[in-house]
PDB file of C-alpha atoms and ligand atoms in Angstrom:
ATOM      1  CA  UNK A   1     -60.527 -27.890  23.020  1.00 59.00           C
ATOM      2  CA  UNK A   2     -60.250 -29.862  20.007  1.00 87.00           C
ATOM      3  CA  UNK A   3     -57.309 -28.920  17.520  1.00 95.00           C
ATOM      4  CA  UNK A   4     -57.802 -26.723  14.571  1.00 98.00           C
ATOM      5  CA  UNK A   5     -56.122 -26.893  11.394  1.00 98.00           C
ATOM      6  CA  UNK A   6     -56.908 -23.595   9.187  1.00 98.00           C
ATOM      7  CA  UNK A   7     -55.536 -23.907   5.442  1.00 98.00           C
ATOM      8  CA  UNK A   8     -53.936 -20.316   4.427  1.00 98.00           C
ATOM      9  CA  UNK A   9     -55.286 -19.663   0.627  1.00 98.00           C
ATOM     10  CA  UNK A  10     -51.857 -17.856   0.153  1.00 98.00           C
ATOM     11  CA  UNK A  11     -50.753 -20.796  -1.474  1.00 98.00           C
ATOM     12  CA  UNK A  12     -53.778 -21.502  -3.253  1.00 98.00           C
ATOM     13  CA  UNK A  13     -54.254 -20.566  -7.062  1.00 97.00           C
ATOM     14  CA  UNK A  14     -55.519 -17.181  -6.927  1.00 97.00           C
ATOM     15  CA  UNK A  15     -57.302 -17.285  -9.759  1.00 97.00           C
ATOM     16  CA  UNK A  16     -59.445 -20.749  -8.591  1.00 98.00           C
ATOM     17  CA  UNK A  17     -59.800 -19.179  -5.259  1.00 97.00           C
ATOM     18  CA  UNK A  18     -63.464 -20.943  -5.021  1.00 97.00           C
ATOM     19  CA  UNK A  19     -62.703 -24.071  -6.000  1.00 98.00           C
ATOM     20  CA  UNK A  20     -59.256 -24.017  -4.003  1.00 98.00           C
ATOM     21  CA  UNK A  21     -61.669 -23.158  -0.625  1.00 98.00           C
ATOM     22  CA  UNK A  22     -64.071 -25.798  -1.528  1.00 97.00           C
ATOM     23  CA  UNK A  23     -61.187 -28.452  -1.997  1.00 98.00           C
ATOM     24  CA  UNK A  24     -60.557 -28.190   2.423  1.00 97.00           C
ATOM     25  CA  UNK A  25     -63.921 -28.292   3.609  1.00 91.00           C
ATOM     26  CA  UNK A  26     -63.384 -30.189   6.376  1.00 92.00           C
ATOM     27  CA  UNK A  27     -61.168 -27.420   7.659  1.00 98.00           C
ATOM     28  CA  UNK A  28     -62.170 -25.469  10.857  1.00 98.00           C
ATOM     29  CA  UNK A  29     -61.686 -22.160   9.235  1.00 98.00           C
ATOM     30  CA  UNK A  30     -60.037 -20.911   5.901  1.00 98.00           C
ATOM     31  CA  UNK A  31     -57.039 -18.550   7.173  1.00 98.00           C
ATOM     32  CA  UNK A  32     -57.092 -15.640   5.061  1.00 98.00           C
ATOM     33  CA  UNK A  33     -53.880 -13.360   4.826  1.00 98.00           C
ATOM     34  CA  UNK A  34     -54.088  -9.717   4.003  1.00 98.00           C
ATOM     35  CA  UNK A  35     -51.365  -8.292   3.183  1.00 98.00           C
ATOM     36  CA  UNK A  36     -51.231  -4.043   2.376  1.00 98.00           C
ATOM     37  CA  UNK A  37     -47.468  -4.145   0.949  1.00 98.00           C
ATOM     38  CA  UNK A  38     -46.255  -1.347   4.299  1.00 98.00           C
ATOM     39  CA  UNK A  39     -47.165  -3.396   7.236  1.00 98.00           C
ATOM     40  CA  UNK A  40     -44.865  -6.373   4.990  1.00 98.00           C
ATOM     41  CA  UNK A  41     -43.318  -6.165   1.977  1.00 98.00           C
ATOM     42  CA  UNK A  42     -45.634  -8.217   0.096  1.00 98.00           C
ATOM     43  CA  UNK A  43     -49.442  -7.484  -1.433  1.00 98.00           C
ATOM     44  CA  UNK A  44     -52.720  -9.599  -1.817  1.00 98.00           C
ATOM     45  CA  UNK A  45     -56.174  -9.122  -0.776  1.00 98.00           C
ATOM     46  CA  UNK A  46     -58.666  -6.980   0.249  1.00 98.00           C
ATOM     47  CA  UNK A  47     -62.053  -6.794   1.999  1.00 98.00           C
ATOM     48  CA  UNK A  48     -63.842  -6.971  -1.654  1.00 98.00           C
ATOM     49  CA  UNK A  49     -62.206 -10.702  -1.829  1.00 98.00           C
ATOM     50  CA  UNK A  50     -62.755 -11.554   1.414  1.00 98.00           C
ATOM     51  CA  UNK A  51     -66.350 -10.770   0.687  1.00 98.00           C
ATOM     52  CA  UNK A  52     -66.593 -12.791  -2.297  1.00 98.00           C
ATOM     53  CA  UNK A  53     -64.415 -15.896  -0.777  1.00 97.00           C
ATOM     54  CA  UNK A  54     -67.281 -16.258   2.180  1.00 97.00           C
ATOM     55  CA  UNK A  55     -70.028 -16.242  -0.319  1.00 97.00           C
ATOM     56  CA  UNK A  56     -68.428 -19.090  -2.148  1.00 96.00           C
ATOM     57  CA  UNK A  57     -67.616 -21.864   1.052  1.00 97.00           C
ATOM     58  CA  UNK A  58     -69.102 -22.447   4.304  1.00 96.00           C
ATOM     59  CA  UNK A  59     -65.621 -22.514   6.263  1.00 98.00           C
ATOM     60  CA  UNK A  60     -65.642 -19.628   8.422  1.00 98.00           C
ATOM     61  CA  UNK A  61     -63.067 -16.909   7.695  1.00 98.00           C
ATOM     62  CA  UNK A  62     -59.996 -16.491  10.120  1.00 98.00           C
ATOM     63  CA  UNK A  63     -59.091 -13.212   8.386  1.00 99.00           C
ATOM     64  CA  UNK A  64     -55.286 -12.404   9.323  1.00 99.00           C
ATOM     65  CA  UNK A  65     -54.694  -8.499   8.487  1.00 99.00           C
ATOM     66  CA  UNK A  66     -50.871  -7.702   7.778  1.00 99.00           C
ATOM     67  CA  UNK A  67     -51.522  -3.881   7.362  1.00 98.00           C
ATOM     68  CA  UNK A  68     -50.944  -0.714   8.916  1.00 98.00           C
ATOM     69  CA  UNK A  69     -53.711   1.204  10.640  1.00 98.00           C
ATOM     70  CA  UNK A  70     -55.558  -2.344  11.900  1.00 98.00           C
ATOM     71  CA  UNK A  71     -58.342  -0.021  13.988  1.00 98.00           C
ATOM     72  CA  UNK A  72     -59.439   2.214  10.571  1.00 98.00           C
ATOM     73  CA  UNK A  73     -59.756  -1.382   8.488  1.00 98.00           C
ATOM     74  CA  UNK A  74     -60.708  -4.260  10.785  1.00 98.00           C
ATOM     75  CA  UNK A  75     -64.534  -3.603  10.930  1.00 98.00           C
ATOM     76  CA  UNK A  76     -64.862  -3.612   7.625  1.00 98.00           C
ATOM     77  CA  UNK A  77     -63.341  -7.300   7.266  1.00 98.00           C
ATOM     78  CA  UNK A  78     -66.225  -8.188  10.015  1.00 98.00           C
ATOM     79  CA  UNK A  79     -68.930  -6.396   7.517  1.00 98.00           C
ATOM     80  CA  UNK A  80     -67.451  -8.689   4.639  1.00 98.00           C
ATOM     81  CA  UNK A  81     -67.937 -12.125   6.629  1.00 98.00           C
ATOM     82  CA  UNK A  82     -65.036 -12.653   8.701  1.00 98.00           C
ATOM     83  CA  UNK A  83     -65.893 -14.466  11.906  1.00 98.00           C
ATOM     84  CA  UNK A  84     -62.589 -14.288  13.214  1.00 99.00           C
ATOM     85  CA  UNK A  85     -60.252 -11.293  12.803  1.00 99.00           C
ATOM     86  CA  UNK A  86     -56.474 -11.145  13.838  1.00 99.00           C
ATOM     87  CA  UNK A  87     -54.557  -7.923  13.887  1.00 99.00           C
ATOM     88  CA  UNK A  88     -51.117  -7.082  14.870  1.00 99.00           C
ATOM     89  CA  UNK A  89     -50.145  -5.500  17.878  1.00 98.00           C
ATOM     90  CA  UNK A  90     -47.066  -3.746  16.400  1.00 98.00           C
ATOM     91  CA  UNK A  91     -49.627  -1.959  13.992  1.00 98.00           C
ATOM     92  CA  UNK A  92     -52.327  -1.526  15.962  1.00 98.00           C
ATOM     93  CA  UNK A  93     -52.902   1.930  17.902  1.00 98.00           C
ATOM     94  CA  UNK A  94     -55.332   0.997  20.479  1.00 98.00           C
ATOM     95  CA  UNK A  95     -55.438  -2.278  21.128  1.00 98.00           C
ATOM     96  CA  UNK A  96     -57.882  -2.890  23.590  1.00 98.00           C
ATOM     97  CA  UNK A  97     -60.326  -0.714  21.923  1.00 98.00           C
ATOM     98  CA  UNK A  98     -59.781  -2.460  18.298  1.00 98.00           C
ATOM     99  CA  UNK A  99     -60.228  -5.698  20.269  1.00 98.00           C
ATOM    100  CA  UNK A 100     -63.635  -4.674  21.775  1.00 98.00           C
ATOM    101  CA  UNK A 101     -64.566  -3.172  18.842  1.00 98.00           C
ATOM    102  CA  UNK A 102     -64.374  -6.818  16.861  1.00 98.00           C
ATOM    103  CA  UNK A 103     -66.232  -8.343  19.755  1.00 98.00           C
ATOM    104  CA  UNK A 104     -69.246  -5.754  19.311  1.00 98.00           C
ATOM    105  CA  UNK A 105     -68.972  -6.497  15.605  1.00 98.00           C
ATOM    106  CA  UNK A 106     -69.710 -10.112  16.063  1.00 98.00           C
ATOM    107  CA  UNK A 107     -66.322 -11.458  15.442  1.00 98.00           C
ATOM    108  CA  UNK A 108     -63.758 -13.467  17.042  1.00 99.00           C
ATOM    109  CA  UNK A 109     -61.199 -11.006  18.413  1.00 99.00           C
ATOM    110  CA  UNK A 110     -57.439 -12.035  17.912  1.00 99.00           C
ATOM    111  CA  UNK A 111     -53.909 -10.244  18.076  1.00 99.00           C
ATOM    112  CA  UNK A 112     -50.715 -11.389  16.449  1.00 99.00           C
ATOM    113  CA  UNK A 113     -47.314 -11.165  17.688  1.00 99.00           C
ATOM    114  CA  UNK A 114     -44.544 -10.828  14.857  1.00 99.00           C
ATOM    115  CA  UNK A 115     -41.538 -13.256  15.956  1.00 99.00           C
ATOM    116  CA  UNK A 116     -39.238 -10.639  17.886  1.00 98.00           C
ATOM    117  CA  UNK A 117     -42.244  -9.324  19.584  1.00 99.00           C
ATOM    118  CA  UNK A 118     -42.598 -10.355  23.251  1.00 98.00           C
ATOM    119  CA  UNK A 119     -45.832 -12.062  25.141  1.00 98.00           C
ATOM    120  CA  UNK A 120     -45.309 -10.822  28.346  1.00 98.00           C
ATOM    121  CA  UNK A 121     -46.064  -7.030  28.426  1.00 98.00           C
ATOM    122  CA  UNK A 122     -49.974  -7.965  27.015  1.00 98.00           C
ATOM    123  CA  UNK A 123     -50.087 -10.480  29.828  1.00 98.00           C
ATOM    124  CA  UNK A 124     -53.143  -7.827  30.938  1.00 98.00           C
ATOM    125  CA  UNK A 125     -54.531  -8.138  27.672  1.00 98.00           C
ATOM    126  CA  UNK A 126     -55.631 -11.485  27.177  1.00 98.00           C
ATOM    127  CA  UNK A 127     -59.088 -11.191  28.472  1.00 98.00           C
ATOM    128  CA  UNK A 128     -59.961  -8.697  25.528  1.00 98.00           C
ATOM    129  CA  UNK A 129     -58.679 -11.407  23.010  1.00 98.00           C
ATOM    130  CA  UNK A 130     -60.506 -14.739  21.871  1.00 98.00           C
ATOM    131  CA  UNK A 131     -57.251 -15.875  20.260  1.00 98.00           C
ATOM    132  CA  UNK A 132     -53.242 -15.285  20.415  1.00 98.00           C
ATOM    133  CA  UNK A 133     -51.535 -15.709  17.296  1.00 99.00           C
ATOM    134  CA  UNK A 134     -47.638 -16.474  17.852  1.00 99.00           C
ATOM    135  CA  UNK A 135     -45.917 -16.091  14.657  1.00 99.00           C
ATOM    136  CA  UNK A 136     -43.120 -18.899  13.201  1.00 99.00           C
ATOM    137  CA  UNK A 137     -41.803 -17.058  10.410  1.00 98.00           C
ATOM    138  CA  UNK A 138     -41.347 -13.432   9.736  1.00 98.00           C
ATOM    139  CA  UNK A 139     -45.106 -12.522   8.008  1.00 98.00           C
ATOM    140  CA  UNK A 140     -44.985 -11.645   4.739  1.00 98.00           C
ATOM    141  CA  UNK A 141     -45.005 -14.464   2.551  1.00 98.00           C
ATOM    142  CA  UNK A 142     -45.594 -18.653   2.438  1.00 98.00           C
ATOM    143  CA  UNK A 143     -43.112 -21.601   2.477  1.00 98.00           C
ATOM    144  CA  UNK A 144     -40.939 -19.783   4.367  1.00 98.00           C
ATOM    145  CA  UNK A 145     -39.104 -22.084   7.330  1.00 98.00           C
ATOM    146  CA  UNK A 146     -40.452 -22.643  10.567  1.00 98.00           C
ATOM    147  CA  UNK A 147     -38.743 -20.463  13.433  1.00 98.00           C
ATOM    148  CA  UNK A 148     -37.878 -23.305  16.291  1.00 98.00           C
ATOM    149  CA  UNK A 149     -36.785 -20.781  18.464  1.00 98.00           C
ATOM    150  CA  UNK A 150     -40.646 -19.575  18.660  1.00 98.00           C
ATOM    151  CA  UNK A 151     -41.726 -22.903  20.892  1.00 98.00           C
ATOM    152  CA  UNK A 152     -40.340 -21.104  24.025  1.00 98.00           C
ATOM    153  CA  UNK A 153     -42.886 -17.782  23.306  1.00 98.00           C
ATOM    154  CA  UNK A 154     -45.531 -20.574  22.836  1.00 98.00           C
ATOM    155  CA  UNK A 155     -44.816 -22.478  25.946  1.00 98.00           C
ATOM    156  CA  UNK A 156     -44.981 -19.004  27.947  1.00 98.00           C
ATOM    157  CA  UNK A 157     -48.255 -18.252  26.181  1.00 98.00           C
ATOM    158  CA  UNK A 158     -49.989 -21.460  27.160  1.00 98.00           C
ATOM    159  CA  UNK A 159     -48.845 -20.522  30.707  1.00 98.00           C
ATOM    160  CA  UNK A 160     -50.217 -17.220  30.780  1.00 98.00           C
ATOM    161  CA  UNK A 161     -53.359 -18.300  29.405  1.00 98.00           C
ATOM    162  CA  UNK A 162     -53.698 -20.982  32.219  1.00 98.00           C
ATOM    163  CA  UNK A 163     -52.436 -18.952  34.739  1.00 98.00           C
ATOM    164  CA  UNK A 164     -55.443 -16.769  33.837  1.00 98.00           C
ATOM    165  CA  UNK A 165     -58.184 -19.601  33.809  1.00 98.00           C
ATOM    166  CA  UNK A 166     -59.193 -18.159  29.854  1.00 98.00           C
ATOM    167  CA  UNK A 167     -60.333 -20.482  26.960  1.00 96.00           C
ATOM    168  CA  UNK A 168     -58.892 -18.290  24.306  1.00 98.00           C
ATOM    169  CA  UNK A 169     -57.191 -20.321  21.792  1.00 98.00           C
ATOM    170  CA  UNK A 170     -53.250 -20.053  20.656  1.00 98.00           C
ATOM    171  CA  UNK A 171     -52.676 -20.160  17.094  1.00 98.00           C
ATOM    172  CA  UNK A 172     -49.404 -20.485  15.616  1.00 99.00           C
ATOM    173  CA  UNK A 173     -48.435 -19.454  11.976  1.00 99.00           C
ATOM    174  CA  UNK A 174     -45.791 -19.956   9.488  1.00 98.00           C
ATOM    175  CA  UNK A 175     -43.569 -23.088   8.136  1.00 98.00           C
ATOM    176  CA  UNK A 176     -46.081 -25.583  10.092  1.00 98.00           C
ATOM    177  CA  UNK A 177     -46.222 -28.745   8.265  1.00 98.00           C
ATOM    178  CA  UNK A 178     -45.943 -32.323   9.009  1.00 98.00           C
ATOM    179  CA  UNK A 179     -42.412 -32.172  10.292  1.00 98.00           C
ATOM    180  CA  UNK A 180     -43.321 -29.295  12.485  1.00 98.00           C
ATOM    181  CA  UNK A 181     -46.876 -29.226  13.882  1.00 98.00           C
ATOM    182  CA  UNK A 182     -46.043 -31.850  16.776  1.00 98.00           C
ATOM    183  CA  UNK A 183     -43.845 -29.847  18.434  1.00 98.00           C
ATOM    184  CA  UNK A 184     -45.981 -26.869  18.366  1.00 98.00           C
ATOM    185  CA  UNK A 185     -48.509 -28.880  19.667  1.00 98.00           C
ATOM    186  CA  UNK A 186     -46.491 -29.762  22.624  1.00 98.00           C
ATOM    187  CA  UNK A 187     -45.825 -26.430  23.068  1.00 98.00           C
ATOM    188  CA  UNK A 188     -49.240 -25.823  23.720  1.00 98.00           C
ATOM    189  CA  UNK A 189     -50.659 -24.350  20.554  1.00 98.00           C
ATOM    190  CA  UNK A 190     -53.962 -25.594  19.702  1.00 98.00           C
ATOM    191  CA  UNK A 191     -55.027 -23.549  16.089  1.00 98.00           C
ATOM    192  CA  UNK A 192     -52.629 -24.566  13.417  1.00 98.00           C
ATOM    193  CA  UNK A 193     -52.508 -22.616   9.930  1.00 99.00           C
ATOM    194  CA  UNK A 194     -50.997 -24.055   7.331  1.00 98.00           C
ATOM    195  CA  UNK A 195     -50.321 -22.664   3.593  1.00 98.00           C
ATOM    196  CA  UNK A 196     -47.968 -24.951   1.424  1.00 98.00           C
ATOM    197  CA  UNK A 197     -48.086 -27.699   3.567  1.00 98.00           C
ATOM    198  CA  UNK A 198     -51.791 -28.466   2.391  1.00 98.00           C
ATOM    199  CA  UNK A 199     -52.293 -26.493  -1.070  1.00 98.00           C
ATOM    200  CA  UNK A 200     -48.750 -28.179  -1.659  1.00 98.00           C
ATOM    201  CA  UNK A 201     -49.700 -31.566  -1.208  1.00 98.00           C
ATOM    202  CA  UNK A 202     -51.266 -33.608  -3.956  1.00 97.00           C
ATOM    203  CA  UNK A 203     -54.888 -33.679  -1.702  1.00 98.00           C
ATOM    204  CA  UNK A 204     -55.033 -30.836   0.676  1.00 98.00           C
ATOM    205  CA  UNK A 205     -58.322 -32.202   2.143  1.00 98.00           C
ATOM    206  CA  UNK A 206     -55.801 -35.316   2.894  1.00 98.00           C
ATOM    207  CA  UNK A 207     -53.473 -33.400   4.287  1.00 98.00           C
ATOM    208  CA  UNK A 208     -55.352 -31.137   6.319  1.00 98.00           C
ATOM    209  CA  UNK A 209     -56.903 -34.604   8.099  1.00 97.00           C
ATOM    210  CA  UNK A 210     -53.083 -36.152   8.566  1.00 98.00           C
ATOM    211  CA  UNK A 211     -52.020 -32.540  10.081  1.00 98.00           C
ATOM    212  CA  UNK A 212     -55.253 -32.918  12.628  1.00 97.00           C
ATOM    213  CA  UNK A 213     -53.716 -36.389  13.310  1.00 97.00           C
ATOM    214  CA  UNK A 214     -50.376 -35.634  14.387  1.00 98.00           C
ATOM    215  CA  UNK A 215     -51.129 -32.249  16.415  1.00 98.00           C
ATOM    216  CA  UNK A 216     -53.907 -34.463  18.361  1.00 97.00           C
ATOM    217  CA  UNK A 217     -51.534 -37.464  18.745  1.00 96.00           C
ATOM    218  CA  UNK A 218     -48.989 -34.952  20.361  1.00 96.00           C
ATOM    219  CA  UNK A 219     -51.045 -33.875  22.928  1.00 92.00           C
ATOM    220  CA  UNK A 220     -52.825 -36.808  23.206  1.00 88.00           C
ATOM    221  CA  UNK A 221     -56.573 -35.159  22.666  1.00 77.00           C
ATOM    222  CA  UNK A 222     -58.544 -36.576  19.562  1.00 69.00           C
ATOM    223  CA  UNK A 223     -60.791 -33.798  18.194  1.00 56.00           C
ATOM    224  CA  UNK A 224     -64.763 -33.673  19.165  1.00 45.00           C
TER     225      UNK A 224
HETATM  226  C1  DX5 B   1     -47.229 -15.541   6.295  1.00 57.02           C
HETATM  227  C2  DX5 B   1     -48.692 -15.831   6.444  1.00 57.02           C
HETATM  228  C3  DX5 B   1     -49.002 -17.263   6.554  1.00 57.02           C
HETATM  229  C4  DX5 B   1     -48.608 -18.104   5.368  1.00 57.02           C
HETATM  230  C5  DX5 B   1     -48.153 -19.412   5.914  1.00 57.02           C
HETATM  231  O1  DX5 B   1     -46.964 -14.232   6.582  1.00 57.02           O
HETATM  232  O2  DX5 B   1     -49.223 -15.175   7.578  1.00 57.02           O
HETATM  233  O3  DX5 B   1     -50.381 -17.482   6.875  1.00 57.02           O
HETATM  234  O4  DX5 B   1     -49.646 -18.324   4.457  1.00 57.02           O
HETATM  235  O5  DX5 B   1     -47.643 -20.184   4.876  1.00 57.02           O
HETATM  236  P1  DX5 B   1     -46.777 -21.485   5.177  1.00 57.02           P
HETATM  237  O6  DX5 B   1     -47.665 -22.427   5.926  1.00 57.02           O
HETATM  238  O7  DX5 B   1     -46.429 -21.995   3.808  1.00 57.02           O
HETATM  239  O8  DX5 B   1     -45.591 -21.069   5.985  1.00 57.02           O
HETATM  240 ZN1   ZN B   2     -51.271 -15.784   8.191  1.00 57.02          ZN
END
């Protein structure tokens, strides 16, 4: 599996949000972080923009839902284009059901750990999911610092998904930049979002291709 590096339009201008998904074509997907102000203590999107932001690029969406009550609100970000959707195990009430439920939709299905939450007792899980997102920051907002202390929870992750023969991907999330994004790579992550590290930088298309470079020259697997 090729590495891939998904752009969060958190740090993008909000008000540009077309242009600012147009300017990382090139990405595999355009990470998309919805935020309800309960789940964290921050607010930004709903399924109306989500709607509007996969009418306007051909990225596919990798829809990231920060919100309480994941299983009443997730189908509806598959109805507005998503083609991957991530919710969070500490919100979600079922989530084996929510996690078939995406599937049936037509969407990727993928579940988030916050950073104190363990892998191990959704070992079982990972069948039902398409993707694992370990979190490196606390979720809630961008530029925050990368959590080193995350690479073990990665490392264990990469196991379990071996140990289980599955090609669902691990995506980590949160302070991964240029400094950072090697060492997650060794630690087995292969899906990389990124917000100020690309709509930071002067080019984000440029930096979304440097990012690919280093996470494939740490693991030693150029992309297809
Ligand atoms: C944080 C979000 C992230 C955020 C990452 O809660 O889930 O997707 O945009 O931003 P950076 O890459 O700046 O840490
Ligand atoms: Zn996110």
């Amino acid at each position: 599996m090729a590495q891939q590096i998904n752009p969060s339009i958190l740090s993008a201008d909000f008000a540009r949000l077309a242009d600012e998904a147009k300017a990382v074509e090139g990405a595999d997907w355009l990470h998309v972080d919805v935020m309800d102000n309960h789940f964290v203590p921050n607010l930004t999107l709903g399924v109306p923009v989500v709607e509007s932001l996969g009418k306007a690029t051909e990225t596919p969406l990798d829809c990231h839902l920060m919100i309480e009550d994941p299983d009443r609100w997730a189908p509806q970000y598959i109805e507005a284009g998503a083609g991957s959707v991530t919710f969070h195990v500490e919100a979600a009430a079922a989530p084996v059901r929510l996690a078939r439920e995406i599937r049936a939709k037509g969407a990727r299905a993928s579940m988030a750990l916050k950073p104190a939450t363990p892998i191990e007792p959704y070992e079982d899980l990972l069948p039902e999911l398409d993707m694992l997102l370990v979190m490196t920051v606390e979720p809630g907002f961008g530029g925050q610092a990368f959590l080193d202390i995350m690479l073990p929870k990665i490392r264990r992750t990469r196991q379990l998904i071996e140990k289980h023969g599955l090609e669902m991907w691990l995506q980590v999330d949160g302070g991964v930049s240029a400094e950072t994004i090697e060492r997650c790579a060794e630690a087995g992550a292969d899906v990389f979002v990124a917000g100020s590290a690309v709509y930071g930088a002067d080019d984000p298309a440029k930096a979304v291709r440097a990012l690919r470079h280093l996470a494939e020259k740490a693991t030693g697997t150029p992309g297809s």
